[in-house]
Coordinates of C-alpha atoms in Angstrom, one line a residue:
Chain Y
M1 CA 0.0 -0.1 -0.1
S2 CA 1.5 3.1 -1.0
E3 CA 1.2 6.4 0.9
K4 CA -0.8 7.8 -1.7
I5 CA -3.2 5.0 -0.8
F6 CA -3.1 5.7 2.8
A7 CA -3.8 9.3 2.3
C8 CA -6.8 8.4 0.5
L9 CA -7.8 6.1 3.3
L10 CA -7.7 9.0 5.8
L11 CA -10.3 11.0 3.6
C12 CA -12.7 8.4 5.4
Y13 CA -12.1 10.3 8.6
P14 CA -13.6 13.5 9.9
P15 CA -12.2 16.7 8.7
A16 CA -11.0 17.7 11.8
F17 CA -9.4 14.5 12.5
R18 CA -7.3 15.0 9.5
R19 CA -6.6 18.6 10.2
R20 CA -5.0 17.7 13.5
Y21 CA -3.5 14.3 12.9
Q22 CA -3.2 13.4 9.0
E23 CA 0.7 14.6 9.3
E24 CA 1.3 12.5 12.0
A25 CA -0.8 9.6 10.8
L26 CA 1.5 9.9 7.7
Q27 CA 4.7 10.3 9.6
L28 CA 3.7 7.0 11.8
Y29 CA 3.2 4.9 8.5
R30 CA 6.3 6.0 7.1
D31 CA 7.9 5.0 10.5
R32 CA 6.5 1.7 10.5
L33 CA 7.7 1.5 6.7
G34 CA 11.3 2.2 7.5
D35 CA 11.2 0.2 10.5
E36 CA 9.5 -3.3 9.0
H37 CA 11.2 -4.9 6.4
G38 CA 10.7 -8.3 4.9
M39 CA 7.6 -9.5 3.1
V40 CA 5.9 -11.0 6.4
S41 CA 6.3 -7.7 8.4
R42 CA 5.0 -5.5 5.3
C43 CA 2.0 -7.9 4.7
R44 CA 1.2 -7.5 8.5
L45 CA 1.7 -3.8 8.0
Y46 CA -1.0 -3.5 5.5
F47 CA -2.9 -6.0 7.2
D48 CA -2.9 -3.8 10.1
L49 CA -3.8 -0.6 8.3
L50 CA -6.9 -2.3 6.7
I51 CA -8.0 -3.8 10.2
D52 CA -7.4 -0.2 11.7
A53 CA -9.5 1.5 9.1
I54 CA -12.5 -0.7 9.9
T55 CA -12.0 -0.3 13.6
G56 CA -10.8 3.0 14.1
L57 CA -13.3 5.0 11.9
P58 CA -16.3 4.7 14.0
R59 CA -14.0 5.7 17.1
A60 CA -13.0 8.6 15.1
W61 CA -16.3 10.0 14.1
R62 CA -17.3 9.8 17.8
N63 CA -15.0 12.5 19.0
T64 CA -16.1 15.9 19.3
Y65 CA -12.5 17.7 18.1
A66 CA -13.4 20.7 20.2
D67 CA -10.3 22.7 20.5
K68 CA -9.5 22.5 24.5
G69 CA -6.8 24.7 24.3
A70 CA -8.1 27.5 22.4
P71 CA -9.3 30.4 24.3
S72 CA -13.4 30.9 24.5
L73 CA -14.6 33.3 22.1
T74 CA -16.3 35.3 24.5
S75 CA -12.9 36.4 26.3
N76 CA -11.4 36.9 23.1
A77 CA -13.9 39.2 21.4
E78 CA -14.4 41.3 24.5
G79 CA -18.1 41.7 24.6
T80 CA -18.9 40.8 21.1
P81 CA -21.7 38.2 21.2
S82 CA -20.3 34.4 20.2
F83 CA -21.8 31.7 18.8
H84 CA -21.2 27.7 19.1
L85 CA -20.4 26.1 16.0
L86 CA -22.3 22.8 15.8
N87 CA -21.3 21.6 12.1
N88 CA -18.4 19.7 13.3
Q89 CA -20.2 18.1 15.9
P90 CA -20.6 14.5 15.3
L91 CA -23.8 12.5 15.5
R92 CA -24.2 11.1 19.1
P93 CA -24.5 7.3 19.3
A94 CA -28.1 7.9 21.0
S95 CA -29.4 9.7 17.8
I96 CA -27.8 7.0 15.4
V97 CA -29.5 4.3 17.6
F98 CA -32.8 6.4 17.8
G99 CA -32.9 7.1 14.1
S100 CA -32.4 3.4 13.2
T101 CA -35.0 2.2 15.4
L102 CA -37.5 4.7 14.0
S103 CA -36.5 3.5 10.5
L104 CA -36.9 -0.3 11.6
A105 CA -40.3 0.4 13.0
A106 CA -41.6 2.3 10.0
L107 CA -40.2 -0.4 7.5
S108 CA -41.9 -3.0 10.2
A109 CA -45.0 -1.0 9.9
F110 CA -45.1 -0.9 6.2
V111 CA -44.4 -4.8 5.7
F112 CA -47.2 -5.4 8.0
M113 CA -49.6 -3.1 6.2
M114 CA -48.7 -4.8 2.9
S115 CA -49.2 -8.3 4.4
L116 CA -52.7 -7.6 5.3
A117 CA -53.7 -6.3 1.8
S118 CA -55.5 -9.1 0.1
R119 CA -56.1 -9.1 -3.8
Y120 CA -59.4 -10.5 -3.1
P121 CA -60.8 -9.9 0.3
P122 CA -63.5 -12.1 1.3
S123 CA -66.3 -9.5 1.6
S124 CA -70.1 -9.9 1.6
T125 CA -73.0 -8.6 3.5
S126 CA -73.3 -11.9 5.8
G127 CA -69.6 -11.5 6.5
W128 CA -68.6 -14.8 5.1
S129 CA -67.9 -15.0 1.6
S130 CA -68.0 -17.9 -0.6
P131 CA -65.9 -18.7 -3.5
I132 CA -68.9 -17.9 -5.9
E133 CA -69.6 -14.8 -3.8
S134 CA -66.0 -13.7 -4.4
V135 CA -66.1 -14.4 -8.1
M136 CA -69.3 -12.4 -8.4
E137 CA -67.7 -9.8 -6.4
R138 CA -65.1 -9.4 -8.6
L139 CA -67.0 -9.5 -11.7
N140 CA -69.7 -7.0 -10.5
H141 CA -67.6 -4.5 -8.7
A142 CA -64.0 -4.8 -9.0
L143 CA -63.8 -4.3 -12.7
P144 CA -63.4 -0.7 -13.6
P145 CA -65.5 0.0 -16.7
G146 CA -63.8 -0.4 -20.0
N147 CA -60.5 -1.4 -18.5
E148 CA -60.9 -5.1 -17.4
D149 CA -59.6 -7.8 -19.8
V150 CA -62.9 -9.9 -20.4
T151 CA -60.9 -12.8 -21.0
T152 CA -59.6 -12.6 -17.3
A153 CA -63.5 -12.2 -16.0
Y154 CA -64.5 -15.1 -18.3
A155 CA -61.6 -17.1 -17.1
S156 CA -62.1 -16.6 -13.4
A157 CA -65.9 -17.0 -13.6
A158 CA -65.7 -20.2 -15.5
E159 CA -63.1 -21.6 -12.8
G160 CA -64.9 -21.0 -9.9
A161 CA -68.6 -19.9 -10.4
S162 CA -71.7 -21.9 -10.2
Q163 CA -73.1 -23.2 -13.3
G164 CA -76.6 -21.1 -13.1
Q165 CA -76.2 -17.5 -12.0
L166 CA -72.9 -17.4 -14.1
T167 CA -74.3 -16.7 -17.2
T168 CA -76.3 -13.5 -16.2
R169 CA -73.7 -12.2 -14.0
I170 CA -71.1 -12.6 -16.5
A171 CA -73.1 -11.0 -19.1
S172 CA -74.2 -8.1 -16.9
A173 CA -70.3 -7.5 -16.0
I174 CA -69.5 -7.3 -19.6
S175 CA -72.6 -5.5 -20.7
I176 CA -70.9 -2.3 -18.9
E177 CA -68.8 -1.6 -21.9
T178 CA -70.5 0.9 -24.2
G179 CA -70.5 3.0 -27.4
V180 CA -69.0 1.0 -30.3
A181 CA -70.6 1.3 -33.5
V182 CA -71.9 -1.7 -35.1
G183 CA -72.1 -1.9 -38.9
N184 CA -74.6 -3.5 -41.0
T185 CA -73.0 -6.7 -42.0
E186 CA -72.3 -7.3 -38.4
R187 CA -75.6 -6.6 -37.1
D188 CA -77.2 -9.0 -39.8
H189 CA -74.6 -11.3 -38.5
V190 CA -75.7 -11.0 -35.1
I191 CA -79.3 -11.2 -35.6
Q192 CA -79.1 -14.5 -37.7
A193 CA -76.8 -16.2 -35.2
A194 CA -78.6 -15.3 -32.1
A195 CA -81.8 -16.7 -33.8
S196 CA -79.7 -20.1 -34.6
I197 CA -78.4 -20.2 -31.3
L198 CA -81.8 -20.0 -29.9
V199 CA -83.0 -22.6 -32.1
A200 CA -80.1 -24.9 -31.4
H201 CA -79.8 -24.3 -27.4
Y202 CA -82.8 -23.1 -26.0
V203 CA -84.9 -25.1 -23.2
D204 CA -88.0 -25.0 -24.9
T205 CA -87.8 -26.0 -28.3
Q206 CA -91.3 -24.2 -29.5
K207 CA -90.6 -20.8 -27.7
A208 CA -87.2 -21.0 -29.2
H209 CA -88.6 -21.2 -32.8
E210 CA -91.2 -18.3 -31.9
A211 CA -88.5 -16.3 -30.8
S212 CA -86.1 -16.9 -33.3
D213 CA -88.8 -16.2 -36.2
L214 CA -89.7 -13.0 -34.4
L215 CA -86.0 -11.7 -34.4
L216 CA -85.8 -12.6 -38.3
I217 CA -89.4 -10.8 -39.0
H218 CA -87.8 -7.8 -37.3
Q219 CA -84.8 -7.7 -39.5
K220 CA -86.6 -8.1 -42.6
R221 CA -88.9 -5.3 -41.6
G222 CA -85.9 -3.3 -40.9
D223 CA -87.0 -2.7 -37.4
Y224 CA -83.0 -3.0 -36.5
D225 CA -81.5 -0.9 -39.0
A226 CA -81.3 2.1 -36.9
L227 CA -79.3 0.5 -34.3
S228 CA -75.9 1.3 -34.9
D229 CA -74.0 0.8 -31.8
G230 CA -73.4 -2.3 -29.9
P231 CA -74.9 -2.0 -26.4
T232 CA -78.4 -0.7 -28.0
L233 CA -78.6 -3.4 -30.3
A234 CA -77.8 -5.9 -27.4
E235 CA -80.7 -4.5 -25.5
R236 CA -83.2 -4.4 -28.0
L237 CA -82.8 -8.1 -29.2
T238 CA -83.0 -9.1 -25.5
Q239 CA -86.0 -7.5 -25.0
D240 CA -87.6 -9.0 -27.9
I241 CA -86.2 -12.5 -26.9
Q242 CA -87.5 -12.1 -23.4
G243 CA -91.0 -10.9 -24.5
S244 CA -91.3 -13.8 -26.8
T245 CA -90.1 -16.3 -24.3
Q246 CA -91.0 -14.9 -21.2
D247 CA -87.8 -16.0 -19.8
L248 CA -85.7 -13.5 -18.3
Q249 CA -82.7 -15.5 -18.3
V250 CA -82.1 -15.3 -21.9
A251 CA -80.1 -12.3 -23.0
V252 CA -77.9 -10.9 -25.6
Q253 CA -74.9 -9.0 -24.4
Y254 CA -72.4 -7.0 -25.9
S255 CA -68.5 -6.6 -25.1
R256 CA -66.2 -3.6 -26.5
N257 CA -63.2 -6.0 -25.8
A258 CA -63.0 -9.2 -28.3
I259 CA -64.4 -12.5 -26.8
P260 CA -62.4 -15.2 -26.9
N261 CA -63.5 -18.2 -28.9
S262 CA -63.4 -20.4 -26.0
P263 CA -62.9 -20.0 -22.1
P264 CA -59.1 -19.5 -21.8
T265 CA -57.2 -22.2 -19.3
P266 CA -56.9 -20.5 -15.9
S267 CA -53.1 -19.4 -15.6
A268 CA -50.8 -20.7 -13.2
V269 CA -51.3 -17.6 -10.9
Q270 CA -55.3 -17.8 -11.1
H271 CA -54.7 -21.5 -10.1
E272 CA -52.7 -20.7 -7.2
E273 CA -55.0 -18.0 -6.1
Y274 CA -57.8 -20.1 -6.1
R275 CA -56.1 -23.3 -4.4
A276 CA -55.3 -20.5 -1.7
A277 CA -58.7 -19.2 -1.4
M278 CA -60.4 -22.8 -1.0
M279 CA -57.4 -23.6 1.5
R280 CA -58.3 -20.5 3.4
Q281 CA -62.1 -21.4 3.7
N282 CA -61.3 -25.4 4.2
C283 CA -62.8 -26.0 0.7
T284 CA -66.1 -24.3 1.9
I285 CA -66.4 -27.2 4.2
E286 CA -68.4 -25.2 7.1
K287 CA -68.8 -28.0 9.9
V288 CA -67.8 -31.7 10.1
Q289 CA -69.2 -33.2 13.2
M290 CA -70.1 -36.6 15.0
L291 CA -73.4 -35.6 17.0
S292 CA -73.5 -37.0 20.5
N293 CA -76.5 -39.7 19.0
G294 CA -73.4 -41.1 16.4
I295 CA -74.8 -39.2 13.9
G296 CA -72.2 -38.0 11.3
Y297 CA -72.9 -34.2 10.4
M298 CA -71.2 -32.6 7.3
K299 CA -72.2 -28.9 6.1
F300 CA -70.5 -27.6 3.1
N301 CA -71.5 -24.6 0.7
F302 CA -69.6 -25.3 -2.8
F303 CA -68.4 -28.3 -4.5
P304 CA -65.2 -26.9 -5.3
D305 CA -62.7 -28.0 -8.0
P306 CA -61.8 -31.8 -7.7
T307 CA -58.0 -31.1 -8.3
V308 CA -57.8 -28.9 -5.6
C309 CA -60.1 -29.9 -3.0
S310 CA -60.7 -33.5 -3.5
E311 CA -58.1 -34.6 -0.6
V312 CA -59.7 -32.3 1.8
F313 CA -63.2 -33.7 1.1
H314 CA -62.0 -37.2 1.5
R315 CA -60.3 -36.5 4.9
S316 CA -63.4 -34.8 6.0
M317 CA -65.6 -37.5 5.4
E318 CA -63.4 -39.9 6.6
Q319 CA -64.0 -38.3 10.0
L320 CA -67.5 -39.3 9.7
S321 CA -66.4 -43.0 9.3
Q322 CA -67.4 -44.4 12.7
S323 CA -71.0 -42.7 12.6
R324 CA -74.1 -44.8 12.0
A325 CA -75.7 -42.3 9.8
I326 CA -74.8 -39.2 7.7
I327 CA -76.5 -35.9 7.2
F328 CA -75.3 -33.8 4.3
D329 CA -76.3 -30.3 5.2
L330 CA -76.7 -28.6 1.7
R331 CA -79.1 -25.8 2.6
D332 CA -76.5 -23.0 1.7
N333 CA -74.8 -24.9 -1.2
A334 CA -74.8 -22.9 -4.2
G335 CA -73.6 -25.6 -6.4
G336 CA -70.0 -26.2 -8.1
F337 CA -68.2 -28.5 -10.1
P338 CA -69.6 -31.7 -11.7
G339 CA -66.5 -33.6 -10.8
M340 CA -66.7 -32.8 -6.9
V341 CA -70.3 -33.9 -6.9
A342 CA -69.4 -37.1 -8.5
D343 CA -66.2 -37.7 -6.0
V344 CA -68.2 -36.9 -2.8
A345 CA -70.8 -39.3 -4.2
A346 CA -68.4 -42.1 -5.0
E347 CA -67.8 -42.3 -1.3
L348 CA -71.4 -43.2 -0.6
F349 CA -71.4 -46.5 -2.8
D350 CA -69.6 -50.0 -2.9
H351 CA -70.8 -50.8 -6.4
P352 CA -70.4 -49.1 -9.8
V353 CA -73.9 -46.7 -10.5
L354 CA -75.2 -45.2 -13.4
W355 CA -74.3 -41.6 -12.7
Y356 CA -76.3 -38.7 -14.3
N357 CA -74.6 -35.4 -15.3
P358 CA -76.8 -33.0 -17.7
R359 CA -73.2 -31.2 -18.6
A360 CA -71.7 -34.4 -19.8
T361 CA -72.1 -36.0 -23.1
P362 CA -73.5 -38.8 -22.8
N363 CA -75.3 -37.5 -20.0
A364 CA -75.1 -40.8 -18.0
S365 CA -71.8 -42.9 -17.2
L366 CA -70.9 -45.6 -14.7
L367 CA -69.6 -44.1 -11.4
S368 CA -66.9 -46.2 -9.8
P369 CA -66.9 -46.4 -5.8
V370 CA -64.3 -45.2 -3.7
P371 CA -62.6 -48.5 -2.9
D372 CA -63.2 -49.6 1.0
S373 CA -65.4 -46.7 1.6
K374 CA -66.5 -46.8 5.4
L375 CA -69.5 -44.5 4.2
A376 CA -70.9 -47.1 1.5
N377 CA -73.5 -48.5 3.7
K378 CA -74.4 -45.8 6.1
P379 CA -78.0 -44.2 5.6
V380 CA -77.5 -40.6 4.1
Y381 CA -79.8 -37.6 4.7
I382 CA -79.6 -34.5 2.6
L383 CA -80.7 -31.1 3.7
T384 CA -82.1 -28.9 1.5
S385 CA -83.7 -25.4 1.1
S386 CA -84.8 -23.0 -1.6
R387 CA -81.2 -21.9 -1.7
T388 CA -80.0 -25.1 -2.7
F389 CA -78.7 -24.8 -6.1
S390 CA -77.1 -26.1 -9.4
G391 CA -74.5 -28.5 -8.3
A392 CA -76.0 -29.1 -5.2
E393 CA -79.3 -30.0 -6.8
H394 CA -77.3 -32.4 -8.9
F395 CA -75.9 -34.2 -6.1
T396 CA -79.5 -34.3 -4.5
Y397 CA -81.1 -35.3 -7.6
D398 CA -78.9 -38.2 -8.5
L399 CA -78.8 -39.8 -4.8
K400 CA -82.5 -39.5 -4.6
M401 CA -83.0 -41.0 -7.8
L402 CA -80.7 -43.9 -6.9
K403 CA -82.6 -44.2 -3.6
R404 CA -79.1 -43.8 -1.8
A405 CA -80.2 -40.5 0.1
T406 CA -83.3 -39.4 1.9
V407 CA -83.8 -35.8 0.9
I408 CA -85.3 -33.6 3.7
G409 CA -86.5 -29.8 3.5
E410 CA -87.6 -27.6 0.9
A411 CA -87.8 -28.0 -2.7
T412 CA -84.6 -26.9 -4.3
R413 CA -84.2 -23.6 -6.5
G414 CA -84.5 -25.6 -9.9
G415 CA -81.5 -23.9 -11.8
H416 CA -80.7 -23.7 -15.2
P417 CA -77.2 -24.5 -15.8
G418 CA -77.0 -22.2 -18.6
A419 CA -74.2 -21.7 -20.9
P420 CA -72.6 -18.7 -22.4
Y421 CA -72.7 -18.8 -26.3
R422 CA -70.2 -16.7 -28.3
V423 CA -72.2 -14.9 -31.1
D424 CA -69.2 -13.0 -32.6
D425 CA -66.3 -11.0 -31.6
H426 CA -68.4 -8.5 -29.2
F427 CA -71.8 -10.3 -28.8
W428 CA -72.6 -13.3 -26.8
M429 CA -75.5 -14.7 -25.5
A430 CA -76.9 -16.3 -22.0
V431 CA -79.1 -19.3 -22.9
P432 CA -80.6 -22.0 -20.7
E433 CA -79.6 -25.1 -22.2
V434 CA -81.7 -28.1 -23.8
R435 CA -83.1 -30.2 -21.4
R436 CA -82.2 -33.9 -22.0
P437 CA -84.0 -36.9 -20.5
S438 CA -82.3 -38.4 -17.5
P439 CA -81.7 -42.0 -17.5
Y440 CA -83.8 -42.3 -14.3
G441 CA -86.8 -41.9 -16.4
T442 CA -87.8 -38.6 -14.6
L443 CA -87.3 -34.8 -15.8
D444 CA -84.2 -33.3 -13.7
W445 CA -84.2 -30.3 -11.6
Q446 CA -83.9 -27.8 -14.3
G447 CA -86.7 -25.4 -13.7
L448 CA -88.5 -27.6 -11.5
G449 CA -86.1 -28.2 -8.4
V450 CA -85.7 -31.5 -6.4
E451 CA -88.7 -32.5 -4.3
P452 CA -87.7 -33.6 -0.8
D453 CA -88.8 -36.9 0.2
V454 CA -89.9 -35.3 3.7
K455 CA -91.3 -31.9 3.1
V456 CA -90.2 -29.5 5.9
N457 CA -89.1 -25.9 6.5
A458 CA -85.4 -25.7 5.9
S459 CA -85.0 -24.6 9.4
D460 CA -86.7 -27.8 10.6
A461 CA -85.0 -30.1 8.3
M462 CA -82.1 -31.0 10.7
G463 CA -84.1 -31.9 13.7
T464 CA -86.5 -34.3 11.4
A465 CA -83.4 -35.8 9.8
Q466 CA -81.8 -36.8 13.4
Q467 CA -85.3 -38.1 14.0
L468 CA -85.3 -40.3 11.0
A469 CA -81.7 -41.0 11.5
M470 CA -82.4 -42.3 15.0
K471 CA -85.0 -44.6 13.9
S472 CA -83.2 -46.0 10.8
R473 CA -80.2 -46.5 13.2
S474 CA -82.2 -48.6 15.5
K475 CA -83.6 -50.8 12.4
W476 CA -79.8 -50.9 11.3
A477 CA -78.9 -52.0 14.8
A478 CA -81.8 -54.8 14.7
R479 CA -80.5 -56.2 11.5
Chain D
M1 CA -25.6 13.4 32.5
P2 CA -24.4 12.4 29.4
K3 CA -22.4 8.8 29.1
R4 CA -18.8 9.5 28.4
K5 CA -17.2 8.2 25.8
L6 CA -14.5 6.3 27.7
D7 CA -16.9 4.4 30.0
P8 CA -16.1 1.7 29.8
L9 CA -12.8 2.3 29.0
P10 CA -11.8 0.5 25.7
S11 CA -8.4 -1.4 26.0
A12 CA -6.7 0.8 23.7
A13 CA -7.2 3.7 25.5
F14 CA -6.2 1.7 28.7
Q15 CA -3.1 0.5 27.0
I16 CA -2.2 4.0 26.0
L17 CA -2.6 5.1 29.3
L18 CA 0.0 2.8 30.6
S19 CA 2.2 3.3 27.7
L20 CA 2.6 6.9 29.1
A21 CA 3.0 5.9 32.8
D22 CA 6.8 6.2 32.6
D23 CA 7.4 9.0 30.0
E24 CA 6.1 11.1 27.6
L25 CA 5.7 9.7 24.4
H26 CA 4.9 10.8 20.7
G27 CA 2.2 8.6 18.4
Y28 CA 4.8 6.4 17.1
G29 CA 6.4 5.6 20.5
I30 CA 3.2 5.1 22.1
M31 CA 2.4 2.5 19.3
R32 CA 5.8 0.8 20.0
Q33 CA 5.3 1.0 23.7
V34 CA 2.0 -0.6 23.6
E35 CA 3.4 -3.4 21.4
E36 CA 5.9 -4.0 23.6
Q37 CA 4.0 -4.0 26.8
T38 CA 1.3 -6.6 25.2
N39 CA 4.1 -8.7 23.7
G40 CA 3.2 -7.7 20.5
H41 CA -0.6 -8.6 20.7
I42 CA -1.7 -5.0 20.3
R43 CA -0.3 -3.0 17.4
L44 CA -2.4 0.3 17.2
G45 CA -3.0 1.5 13.6
P46 CA -3.0 5.4 13.1
G47 CA -6.9 5.5 13.2
T48 CA -7.3 3.7 16.4
L49 CA -4.4 5.5 17.9
Y50 CA -4.9 9.1 17.1
S51 CA -8.7 8.3 17.6
S52 CA -8.2 7.2 21.2
I53 CA -5.8 9.8 21.8
Q54 CA -8.1 12.5 20.9
A55 CA -10.8 10.9 23.2
L56 CA -8.6 10.9 25.9
V57 CA -7.1 14.4 25.5
E58 CA -10.8 15.5 25.1
E59 CA -11.6 13.7 28.5
G60 CA -8.6 15.3 30.3
L61 CA -6.8 12.2 30.7
I62 CA -3.6 12.8 28.9
E63 CA -2.3 16.3 27.7
E64 CA -0.1 17.3 24.7
V65 CA 3.3 18.4 25.7
D66 CA 4.8 21.4 23.8
R67 CA 8.2 20.4 22.6
S68 CA 10.5 21.8 20.2
P69 CA 11.4 19.7 17.0
A70 CA 15.0 20.2 18.3
S71 CA 14.4 18.4 21.7
G72 CA 12.3 16.0 19.9
G73 CA 15.4 14.6 17.8
G74 CA 14.0 15.1 14.5
S75 CA 12.8 17.8 11.8
E76 CA 9.3 17.0 11.8
R77 CA 6.8 18.3 14.4
R78 CA 5.7 15.8 16.8
R79 CA 3.0 16.2 19.4
Y80 CA 3.9 14.4 22.6
Y81 CA 1.5 13.6 25.1
R82 CA 1.7 12.8 28.9
L83 CA -0.5 11.3 31.4
T84 CA -2.6 13.8 33.4
S85 CA -3.3 13.0 37.2
S86 CA -6.8 12.0 36.4
G87 CA -5.4 9.9 33.5
R88 CA -3.3 8.1 36.2
K89 CA -6.0 7.7 38.7
L90 CA -8.3 6.3 35.8
A91 CA -5.4 3.9 34.7
R92 CA -5.0 2.8 38.1
S93 CA -8.6 2.3 38.8
E94 CA -9.2 0.4 35.8
A95 CA -6.0 -1.8 36.6
E96 CA -7.8 -2.7 40.1
R97 CA -11.0 -3.7 38.3
L98 CA -9.3 -5.7 36.2
A99 CA -7.2 -7.3 38.9
D100 CA -10.6 -7.9 41.0
L101 CA -11.9 -9.6 37.9
L102 CA -9.0 -11.9 37.6
R103 CA -9.0 -12.6 41.2
P104 CA -11.6 -15.3 41.5
A105 CA -10.5 -16.9 38.3
R106 CA -6.9 -17.6 40.2
A107 CA -8.7 -18.9 43.1
K108 CA -10.8 -21.1 41.1
R109 CA -7.3 -22.4 39.8
I110 CA -8.2 -21.3 36.3
L111 CA -5.6 -18.7 36.0
R112 CA -2.2 -19.7 37.0
G113 CA 1.1 -17.5 38.1
D114 CA 1.1 -14.4 40.7
Y115 CA 1.4 -11.8 38.1
V116 CA -2.2 -10.4 39.5

């Protein structure tokens, strides 16, 4: 290390220190350099200087360097005002500690606040938010008009929402788009496509033809010619179709953003968000309990994605393996994934059964039981209300038809598992699907609901189910 | 009352006080004396040395001695320092404190020898 480098190192020291000791320090360096010869000694000298720079600096900055020998300003100036100069005063250790503590506290507070922030906070009027509510909340409120990517909304909704209300809600979310012109060619195409979709998919064939014909007649007369912007055209078509079918669930909707050809696959991030939300809510399983009378009780409010929640449901149902009968409380269940509906049902059989799924093609297939399920032979009771909807109705209907469960409570809501149909790049329709016959020989729940075996008020269903389960238990014990 | 800079007394400052117990020394002399009295364990670098000297001067434990270059034996201006009475007192009390610390160690036969 040359003297110049050492002199540069001294620049790190306080100016007062340098004024007073720089020459002496350099002299000390020279003295050592003159006294210590040989490679080892030199290396030791440089090492000493390096360590000294690290340990000596804080010490140097702590000193005040007040000139004790200097006479006071007052006595020198003889009556003239005197001032203390503070610019050379070093920071006191207490000030450094206080400043550091304050900074750390502010940083900690910031990190804490950030950890509280949630992109999709559970919020609802009841305080508890189901996955459907979360999705609907996002669709109906969180989307800034004109800025939200419709693709994301579609994907999120398709991922987590129930089958029935989905269509209408997505449509309402998208219909906030306004003000884009529609040319003659596109208008004609939209009208004809809407008429075709009605005929092909609407649940009531006769009404579908009537509404379709009405649209084409209006078109022929030129009634739609003046409608030159998307939202107005969509609104008028909706009015005509709903007026003809008397069904408020059929609607034509307009989106300024281009509508994808098919619902895009949820991204890994979206899937992870969904998984985290499900884990936070225990996959919507509100209660799993062995009642004092030996009856197992399970209340869940959604049939979530089986790829995420299958294991959680399986473990919860295993807790009821020692029960004599099982009560599934679906009074607040809003539906969900058909796959999960089948997975839960599969725990209740010890042999394959013909399982009906109106959304599948073909609509009936063999459902394999879960091997060695301890729930397979236990009496099952399902509690229903007028709120029980969609996938929950699917579960209830199939188990009732298979005579595997006794349904207690109110008739279910009778939802149409409607689907969105793309008309063109900016228009689409919400259409309740064509009803196909179930393999059990009856009409399914669509539009009708599932009639309970024991009709009581939803609030009384639990008590009734327990009474029946106790009798059933006695019968079972007598076997 | 603000806490004093040299409370507790850093070992470098203590060794500087001891090095000045017999004679007035300049910076380099202090460094060599400290090295000698600690059997080479402590070699004070310029930063530590002069920072400690400054702190000791500010606390009135050592003071600068006015010496002409001729009396110092060299052409360059060197500052010499000597122990003040309060510096000597502090060095003594620090030595006693350390001796008190070492006494039980010797009683427990952890530390051998009579040098305490």
